[in-house]
Amino acid sequence: MTDAQETAADSSLRTTGGAPPDEGVAGVSVDGTPTPLLEPRDGIPPVVADPASLAQVVAAFAAGTGPVAVDAERASGYRYGQRAYLVQLRREGAGTALIDPVACPDLSALGEALDGTEWVLHAATQDLPCLREIGMIPSTVFDTELAGRLAGFPRVGLGAMVESVLGYVLEKGHSAVDWSTRPLPEPWLRYAALDVELLVDLRDALEKELDRQGKLDWARQEFDAIASAPPAPPRKDPWRRTSGMHKVRRRRQMAVVRELWTARDRIAQRRDVSPGKVLSDAAIVEAALALPANVHALSALPGFGHRMGRRQLEQWQAAVERAKALPEAELPQPGQALTPGPPPRSWADRDPAAAARLSAARAAVSELAERLNMPQENLITPDTVRRVCWEPPAQVSVESVADALAAHGARPWQIAQVTPALTTALT
């Protein structure tokens, strides 16, 4: 057990989720100042970028003990897609490993070596998709961010959690850099190694805090749901998520958004750059609203004129013209709501009884979440509440409401906590 684990285990922090560390917490000086964590305890390991080095890492981590801390760095905002450009791991007996998944794109042997081992991740749902792509799929996870939410911590970023729980300050200056850069600068590698340095220590302290609050079983149900969740299906009509889309009301304008978005995505994928670097969402919306008649008119719109070449302008205007030429039958329909029924803001006019149910349910969930000291969305998703309020069971009872919640994917602990309050709200 490390010093951080020992002190975190004894810390009075465990009595109140999110409380600042008292004197004596690992990493905190006698005057209460958190200690900057500047270097990994074993130094910065070399980046694994060849089969022989990877085989050594696989053997070392297979022989290690206890949970394994896992993290991945992407190049969001720089590259197309969400692939991993660096994978970091740390395990007792194996130390820290930094792996280049560009040079070693198949990490399934490492995933198999860790089969049955608990993976500790922070905000697991962000990293698991890119890890799955390279063959790393956990059977058991512990999500320190989600644990912090359930335990009632007001700030659940990794840096904030490490500081408030363990008393160390992590340097977070490289979180948004272009991780596809090669070679990776040493300061970035130091940052990456430190991200997994105390993750297992944090896990141990949070487990004790959740147990103290009577929420450990709740957390385990949530972690199991994350580990067993299938890959997310492709989004339907992803162009509808263009920022500023709410300004676009007419179907012909929606067609322009769709054509420009599709053309941009094709170019971004071919060039392996973030779509926003090809053409901004704001520019797409401007073109949709203006329906420019020609390249000259397009070049006068925000996002198109500055330093954009004639050839580029012509390809965007061609997309606009394709949308303008579509027959009415092929124009996109207004977006469908993701939940049954109309948007909640119109419930009062469409179905006053449903609006009353939703108002009562939201108030009940808010009060319960405050009493349990956790965010409402972690107690029960807003989408689930809306669905049950719009289409409640024919005969409202504790049993029928519990069944409805289960049908919408609520976990047993959520059903047990929320059902009484929702049953009252629905009646």
Coordinates of N, CA and C in Angstrom, one line a residue, residues 54 58 89 106-117 119 131 134-139:
L54 N 6.2 -4.3 -26.7 CA 4.8 -4.6 -26.3 C 4.7 -5.9 -25.7
V58 N 3.1 -6.7 -22.0 CA 2.0 -7.7 -21.8 C 2.4 -8.6 -20.7
L89 N -1.0 2.9 -18.8 CA -1.4 1.9 -17.8 C -0.5 1.9 -16.6
D106 N -2.7 -3.1 -32.6 CA -3.5 -4.2 -32.0 C -3.0 -4.5 -30.6
L107 N -3.8 -4.1 -29.6 CA -3.4 -4.4 -28.2 C -4.3 -5.5 -27.6
S108 N -4.9 -6.3 -28.5 CA -5.7 -7.4 -28.0 C -5.0 -8.3 -27.0
A109 N -3.7 -8.6 -27.3 CA -2.9 -9.5 -26.4 C -2.9 -8.8 -25.0
L110 N -2.7 -7.5 -24.9 CA -2.7 -6.9 -23.6 C -4.1 -6.9 -23.0
G111 N -5.1 -6.7 -23.8 CA -6.5 -6.9 -23.3 C -6.8 -8.2 -22.7
E112 N -6.3 -9.3 -23.4 CA -6.5 -10.6 -22.9 C -5.7 -10.9 -21.7
A113 N -4.5 -10.3 -21.6 CA -3.7 -10.5 -20.4 C -4.3 -9.9 -19.1
L114 N -5.2 -8.9 -19.4 CA -5.8 -8.2 -18.2 C -7.3 -8.7 -18.1
D115 N -7.6 -9.8 -18.7 CA -9.0 -10.3 -18.6 C -9.2 -10.7 -17.2
G116 N -10.4 -10.3 -16.6 CA -10.7 -10.6 -15.3 C -10.2 -9.6 -14.3
T117 N -9.3 -8.7 -14.7 CA -8.7 -7.6 -13.8 C -9.6 -6.4 -13.9
W119 N -10.4 -2.7 -14.3 CA -9.8 -1.5 -14.9 C -10.3 -0.3 -14.2
L131 N -10.5 2.5 -26.9 CA -9.8 1.3 -26.5 C -10.3 0.1 -27.1
I134 N -8.9 -0.9 -30.5 CA -7.5 -1.4 -30.6 C -7.4 -2.8 -29.8
G135 N -8.6 -3.3 -29.4 CA -8.6 -4.7 -28.9 C -8.6 -4.7 -27.3
M136 N -8.8 -3.6 -26.7 CA -8.8 -3.6 -25.2 C -10.2 -3.4 -24.7
I137 N -10.8 -4.5 -24.2 CA -12.2 -4.5 -23.7 C -12.2 -5.0 -22.3
P138 N -12.6 -4.2 -21.3 CA -12.5 -4.7 -19.9 C -13.8 -5.5 -19.6
S139 N -13.6 -6.4 -18.6 CA -14.8 -7.2 -18.1 C -15.3 -6.5 -16.8

